Coordinates of C-alpha atoms in Angstrom, one line a residue:
M1 CA -0.2 -0.4 0.0
S2 CA 1.4 3.3 -1.7
L3 CA 0.0 5.6 1.2
D4 CA 1.7 3.5 4.6
S5 CA 4.8 3.2 2.2
E6 CA 5.0 6.7 1.9
I7 CA 4.5 7.9 5.2
A8 CA 6.2 5.3 6.7
E9 CA 9.2 6.4 4.4
Q10 CA 9.7 10.1 5.7
P11 CA 12.4 9.2 8.2
D12 CA 14.6 8.7 5.0
V13 CA 13.5 11.1 2.9
C14 CA 13.9 13.7 5.9
A15 CA 17.4 12.7 6.6
R16 CA 18.1 12.4 3.4
L17 CA 17.5 16.5 2.4
L18 CA 19.4 17.2 5.7
R19 CA 22.6 15.8 4.0
D20 CA 22.0 17.0 0.9
G21 CA 19.7 19.7 1.0
A22 CA 22.0 22.2 3.4
A23 CA 23.8 22.7 -0.3
D24 CA 21.6 23.7 -2.1
A25 CA 19.8 26.0 0.9
Q26 CA 23.4 27.7 1.3
A27 CA 24.5 28.8 -2.8
L28 CA 20.3 30.0 -2.9
S29 CA 21.1 31.6 0.4
P30 CA 22.1 34.3 -0.4
R31 CA 20.2 36.1 -3.3
I32 CA 17.1 35.4 -0.6
A33 CA 19.1 37.4 1.9
A34 CA 19.5 40.0 -1.4
A35 CA 15.4 40.5 -1.6
L36 CA 14.3 43.2 0.3
H37 CA 10.7 40.7 0.7
L38 CA 9.7 36.9 -0.4
T39 CA 7.4 35.8 -2.0
L40 CA 5.7 32.1 -1.4
V41 CA 3.5 30.5 -4.0
A42 CA 1.5 27.1 -4.3
R43 CA -1.3 25.0 -3.8
G44 CA -3.2 22.7 -1.7
S45 CA -0.2 20.2 0.3
S46 CA 2.1 23.0 -1.1
D47 CA 0.0 25.9 0.8
N48 CA 0.2 24.9 3.5
A49 CA 3.8 24.0 4.0
A50 CA 4.0 27.2 2.7
T51 CA 2.1 29.0 5.4
Y52 CA 4.4 26.8 7.5
G53 CA 7.4 28.6 5.6
K54 CA 6.3 32.8 6.2
Y55 CA 6.5 31.5 10.1
L56 CA 9.9 30.5 9.4
F57 CA 11.1 33.3 6.6
E58 CA 9.9 36.2 9.4
S59 CA 10.3 35.0 12.8
V60 CA 13.9 33.3 12.1
A61 CA 15.6 35.0 8.3
G62 CA 14.0 37.9 10.0
L63 CA 12.5 38.7 5.7
V64 CA 9.1 39.5 5.2
T65 CA 7.1 37.6 3.6
S66 CA 3.5 37.3 1.3
S67 CA 1.9 34.3 0.2
A68 CA 0.5 34.9 -3.0
A69 CA -3.3 35.1 -4.4
P70 CA -2.1 33.4 -8.8
S71 CA -5.5 34.7 -9.3
I72 CA -4.0 37.7 -9.4
V73 CA -1.6 37.0 -12.4
T74 CA -3.9 33.7 -13.6
K75 CA -7.8 35.6 -13.6
Y76 CA -7.2 39.4 -12.8
G77 CA -4.4 40.1 -15.5
A78 CA -2.9 42.4 -12.5
P79 CA 0.3 40.8 -11.1
P80 CA 1.6 42.5 -8.1
D81 CA 5.7 44.7 -9.0
Y82 CA 8.3 41.7 -7.3
M83 CA 10.5 44.0 -8.2
K84 CA 13.8 43.4 -5.2
G85 CA 11.8 40.4 -4.3
A86 CA 12.2 36.6 -3.7
A87 CA 9.5 34.8 -5.3
I88 CA 9.3 30.6 -4.1
G89 CA 6.9 28.6 -5.6
I90 CA 6.5 25.4 -4.4
S91 CA 4.5 22.6 -5.6
Q92 CA 5.5 18.0 -5.7
S93 CA 4.7 17.2 -8.9
G94 CA 5.2 21.6 -10.6
S95 CA 2.3 20.7 -12.8
S96 CA 0.1 23.9 -11.1
P97 CA -0.2 26.4 -14.2
D98 CA -0.8 28.9 -11.7
V99 CA 2.0 28.5 -9.5
A100 CA 4.5 28.5 -12.7
A101 CA 2.3 31.8 -13.6
V102 CA 3.2 34.0 -10.0
V103 CA 7.0 32.1 -10.2
S104 CA 7.2 33.3 -14.0
A105 CA 6.0 36.8 -13.1
A106 CA 7.7 37.4 -10.5
R107 CA 11.7 36.6 -12.7
R108 CA 10.3 38.7 -15.4
D109 CA 10.5 41.5 -12.4
G110 CA 14.2 39.9 -11.8
A111 CA 12.4 38.7 -8.9
F112 CA 15.2 35.5 -8.0
T113 CA 13.0 33.2 -8.5
V114 CA 12.7 29.5 -6.3
A115 CA 11.2 26.0 -7.8
I116 CA 10.2 23.5 -5.3
T117 CA 9.6 21.0 -6.0
N118 CA 9.7 16.6 -6.7
A119 CA 9.8 17.4 -10.4
T120 CA 12.6 18.5 -12.0
R121 CA 12.0 18.9 -14.8
S122 CA 8.8 20.4 -14.0
R123 CA 6.4 23.1 -16.2
L124 CA 7.1 25.4 -12.2
A125 CA 11.2 24.3 -12.7
R126 CA 11.5 25.3 -16.2
A127 CA 9.8 28.8 -14.9
A128 CA 12.4 29.6 -11.7
E129 CA 15.6 30.7 -11.8
S130 CA 16.6 28.0 -9.3
T131 CA 14.8 24.4 -7.9
F132 CA 15.6 23.2 -4.9
P133 CA 14.2 19.2 -5.3
L134 CA 12.6 17.3 -2.6
R135 CA 14.5 14.6 -3.6
C136 CA 11.1 12.4 -2.5
G137 CA 11.6 9.7 -5.4
P138 CA 8.1 8.4 -6.1
E139 CA 4.8 9.5 -4.3
R140 CA 1.8 7.5 -5.8
A141 CA -0.8 7.8 -2.8
V142 CA -3.2 9.8 -4.0
A143 CA -2.8 11.9 -0.6
A144 CA 0.9 14.2 0.2
T145 CA 3.0 12.8 3.0
K146 CA 6.3 12.5 2.3
T147 CA 6.5 15.2 -0.1
Y148 CA 4.9 18.1 2.1
T149 CA 7.4 17.3 5.5
A150 CA 10.2 17.7 3.0
S151 CA 8.5 20.9 1.7
C152 CA 8.6 21.3 4.9
L153 CA 12.1 21.0 5.4
A154 CA 13.6 21.8 2.5
L155 CA 11.7 25.7 3.3
A156 CA 13.8 25.3 6.4
L157 CA 16.5 24.4 5.1
L158 CA 16.6 27.6 2.9
A159 CA 14.6 30.0 5.9
S160 CA 17.8 29.0 8.5
A161 CA 20.5 29.9 6.0
T162 CA 19.2 32.6 5.1
A163 CA 18.9 33.6 8.7
T164 CA 23.2 33.3 8.2
A165 CA 23.3 34.8 5.6
R166 CA 21.7 38.0 7.3
R167 CA 24.0 37.6 10.6
R168 CA 20.7 35.4 12.5
K169 CA 20.8 32.8 14.3
A170 CA 20.7 29.1 12.0
L171 CA 18.0 27.0 13.7
V172 CA 18.6 23.1 14.9
F173 CA 18.4 19.6 13.2
D174 CA 19.1 17.8 15.8
G175 CA 15.8 15.0 16.3
L176 CA 13.6 16.2 14.5
V177 CA 14.9 12.6 12.1
D178 CA 14.0 10.7 15.4
A179 CA 11.8 12.4 16.2
M180 CA 9.9 11.7 12.7
R181 CA 10.4 7.9 13.7
E182 CA 9.2 7.7 16.8
A183 CA 6.0 9.3 14.9
V184 CA 5.4 6.7 12.8
S185 CA 5.1 4.4 15.6
R186 CA 2.7 5.6 17.3
E187 CA 0.1 3.3 14.9
G188 CA -1.5 2.7 18.2
D189 CA -2.2 5.9 19.4
T190 CA -3.0 7.2 16.5
A191 CA -5.6 4.3 15.8
R192 CA -6.7 5.0 19.6
L193 CA -7.5 8.8 19.1
A194 CA -9.3 8.2 16.1
R195 CA -11.6 5.8 18.1
R196 CA -12.0 8.1 20.3
I197 CA -13.2 11.4 17.8
G198 CA -15.2 8.5 17.4
R199 CA -17.5 8.6 13.5
S200 CA -18.5 12.7 14.0
P201 CA -18.9 14.5 10.8
V202 CA -17.9 17.6 12.2
L203 CA -14.4 18.0 13.8
V204 CA -12.3 21.3 15.0
V205 CA -8.5 21.5 14.2
L206 CA -6.1 24.3 16.0
G207 CA -2.6 25.6 16.0
R208 CA -1.1 28.4 16.8
G209 CA 1.7 30.2 16.3
Y210 CA 4.5 27.7 13.9
D211 CA 1.2 24.8 14.9
Y212 CA -0.9 26.5 12.2
A213 CA 0.3 25.6 9.4
C214 CA -0.1 21.8 11.1
A215 CA -3.9 22.4 12.2
L216 CA -4.4 23.4 7.9
E217 CA -3.2 20.5 6.8
G218 CA -4.0 17.8 9.5
A219 CA -7.5 18.5 8.5
L220 CA -7.3 19.3 4.8
K221 CA -5.6 15.2 5.7
I222 CA -8.4 14.0 7.0
K223 CA -11.3 15.4 4.3
E224 CA -9.5 13.8 1.8
L225 CA -9.4 10.7 3.3
A226 CA -12.4 10.2 6.1
R227 CA -14.7 13.0 4.1
V228 CA -14.8 14.3 7.5
W229 CA -16.1 17.8 7.7
A230 CA -12.7 19.0 9.5
E231 CA -12.6 22.8 10.6
P232 CA -9.2 24.3 10.2
Y233 CA -8.3 27.5 12.5
S234 CA -5.7 29.6 14.4
S235 CA -6.6 29.0 17.4
A236 CA -6.5 33.1 18.4
D237 CA -9.0 33.2 15.3
F238 CA -10.8 30.5 17.2
A239 CA -11.1 32.8 19.9
H240 CA -11.9 35.5 18.0
G241 CA -15.7 34.6 17.0
P242 CA -15.7 31.1 15.8
R243 CA -15.4 30.1 18.6
T244 CA -19.9 30.4 19.8
L245 CA -20.2 27.1 17.2
L246 CA -19.3 24.6 19.7
E247 CA -21.7 22.3 20.5
R248 CA -21.1 20.5 23.5
G249 CA -19.1 16.7 22.2
V250 CA -18.0 18.3 19.2
P251 CA -14.6 16.7 19.3
V252 CA -11.4 19.2 18.6
L253 CA -8.0 18.4 17.6
L254 CA -4.9 20.4 19.5
F255 CA -2.1 20.8 17.6
A256 CA 0.3 22.0 20.4
S257 CA 4.1 21.9 20.4
R258 CA 6.1 23.9 24.0
G259 CA 7.3 27.2 23.0
A260 CA 6.1 30.6 23.0
T261 CA 2.0 29.0 22.3
L262 CA 2.5 26.6 25.2
R263 CA 0.6 28.8 27.8
E264 CA -2.0 29.7 25.4
A265 CA -3.0 26.1 24.0
R266 CA -3.4 25.4 27.8
D267 CA -6.1 28.3 27.8
T268 CA -7.4 26.8 24.9
V269 CA -8.7 23.4 26.2
R270 CA -9.2 24.9 30.2
S271 CA -11.7 27.8 27.3
L272 CA -13.3 24.6 24.8
Y273 CA -13.4 22.4 28.1
E274 CA -16.6 25.2 29.7
R275 CA -17.7 25.1 26.1
G276 CA -18.4 21.7 26.5
A277 CA -15.6 20.0 23.4
R278 CA -13.9 16.5 23.6
V279 CA -10.4 17.7 23.4
Y280 CA -7.6 15.7 21.8
A281 CA -3.8 16.6 20.9
I282 CA -1.4 15.9 18.7
T283 CA 2.1 17.1 21.0
N284 CA 4.7 17.0 22.6
D285 CA 4.2 18.4 25.6
A286 CA 3.0 16.3 28.4
G287 CA 1.9 18.5 30.5
L288 CA -0.6 19.7 27.8
A289 CA -1.3 16.0 27.2
E290 CA -2.5 15.3 30.4
A291 CA -5.1 18.4 30.4
C292 CA -6.9 17.0 27.4
D293 CA -9.6 14.2 27.6
D294 CA -7.2 12.0 25.2
A295 CA -3.4 12.4 23.9
L296 CA -0.4 11.4 21.6
L297 CA 2.3 12.7 23.2
L298 CA 5.7 12.9 21.2
E299 CA 9.4 12.2 23.5
T300 CA 12.4 13.7 21.2
P301 CA 13.2 16.6 22.4
V302 CA 13.1 18.5 18.7
G303 CA 12.8 22.4 18.9
A304 CA 9.9 25.2 17.9
A305 CA 10.9 25.4 15.4
L306 CA 11.0 22.1 13.3
S307 CA 8.0 20.2 15.7
P308 CA 5.4 21.3 13.5
I309 CA 7.1 18.8 10.6
A310 CA 7.2 15.9 13.3
L311 CA 3.4 16.6 13.8
S312 CA 2.8 16.5 11.0
V313 CA 3.7 12.8 10.3
A314 CA 1.4 12.1 13.2
A315 CA -2.0 14.1 12.1
Q316 CA -1.3 11.8 8.2
L317 CA -1.3 9.0 11.3
L318 CA -4.8 9.4 12.7
A319 CA -6.2 10.6 9.1
R320 CA -5.3 7.6 7.7
D321 CA -7.2 5.4 11.2
V322 CA -9.9 8.2 11.0
A323 CA -11.0 7.4 7.1
R324 CA -11.0 4.0 8.2
R325 CA -13.4 4.7 11.5
H326 CA -15.1 6.2 9.0
G327 CA -15.1 2.8 5.9
R328 CA -12.7 4.7 3.9
D329 CA -9.9 3.5 1.4
P330 CA -7.7 5.5 2.5
E331 CA -5.6 4.3 -0.4
R332 CA -8.7 5.4 -2.8
P333 CA -10.0 8.7 -1.4
S334 CA -13.2 9.9 -3.4
G335 CA -13.1 12.8 -5.6
I336 CA -9.8 14.2 -5.9
S337 CA -7.2 13.4 -7.5
K338 CA -2.9 13.0 -7.6
V339 CA -2.4 16.2 -9.7
T340 CA -4.3 19.2 -9.8
R341 CA -4.4 22.0 -11.8
T342 CA -5.6 25.1 -11.2
L343 CA -5.5 29.0 -13.4

């Protein structure tokens, strides 16, 4: 089964990317560091990786980073001025015409352009000046797994190298691969969480800061594989109004890592209980895990900026198990295909 095997491959894929991709990041970083602004462009899971990348480039490298709206280029024909900037397109297949169109527009303006892709001869790779290959090997499962975590790691490598080029503190990647190996090994825990969540037709998914991308991608995977209406929010945005939709017994899945947002995550758990929600978590903090109805606790130490990559592996396993609880075949999700081309 390709989904299970590709989920299991992720620690080795990321170990290889750490070994072989560091030189790519170092080579590309001076030109990114020289840019006055950075634009990230992607769709689907790659766009969730881009959200993670935005947090990294702004917090680690100190570079103002925006997310492109491709229709501004492809539908309205009114591209912004990318001059003096850099643009990074992210696509596992490299086949999305709108992603390539934005990168092409940025390149025409003189911006430094990079394609992060698993297909080095793809349309996106041809559109960009430089390519950062993911080195994942073929990904056959419909749901993106190893290309998602590899895209996140590629962005982390680029942000870290850019930080060094801008005389800021680089990321420390120690423990990441081991944390991913631990996540892959926790299938029993994700099966238990899936049972506790049950067959609810709705699920609220929360995260904050670096972990917000986990909420976006975790919810997307549950939608794709289980056909459950999983709604992702920043926990801060959720507190601004959507929490009024909570009814007693609604399951909430929270992603939370040790770091700057942990105290708020614990407060979020308390406020969710006050509204009668059932609260589950994927976390690396034992105290938060104990405060929830149930949780998957990852114990391998890893920095706060990188822990979302390991949490996302656990989220993929949970999405698969939720799908099975709903009688779905996660190898053959209904209504979606491996490559989606939008313009």
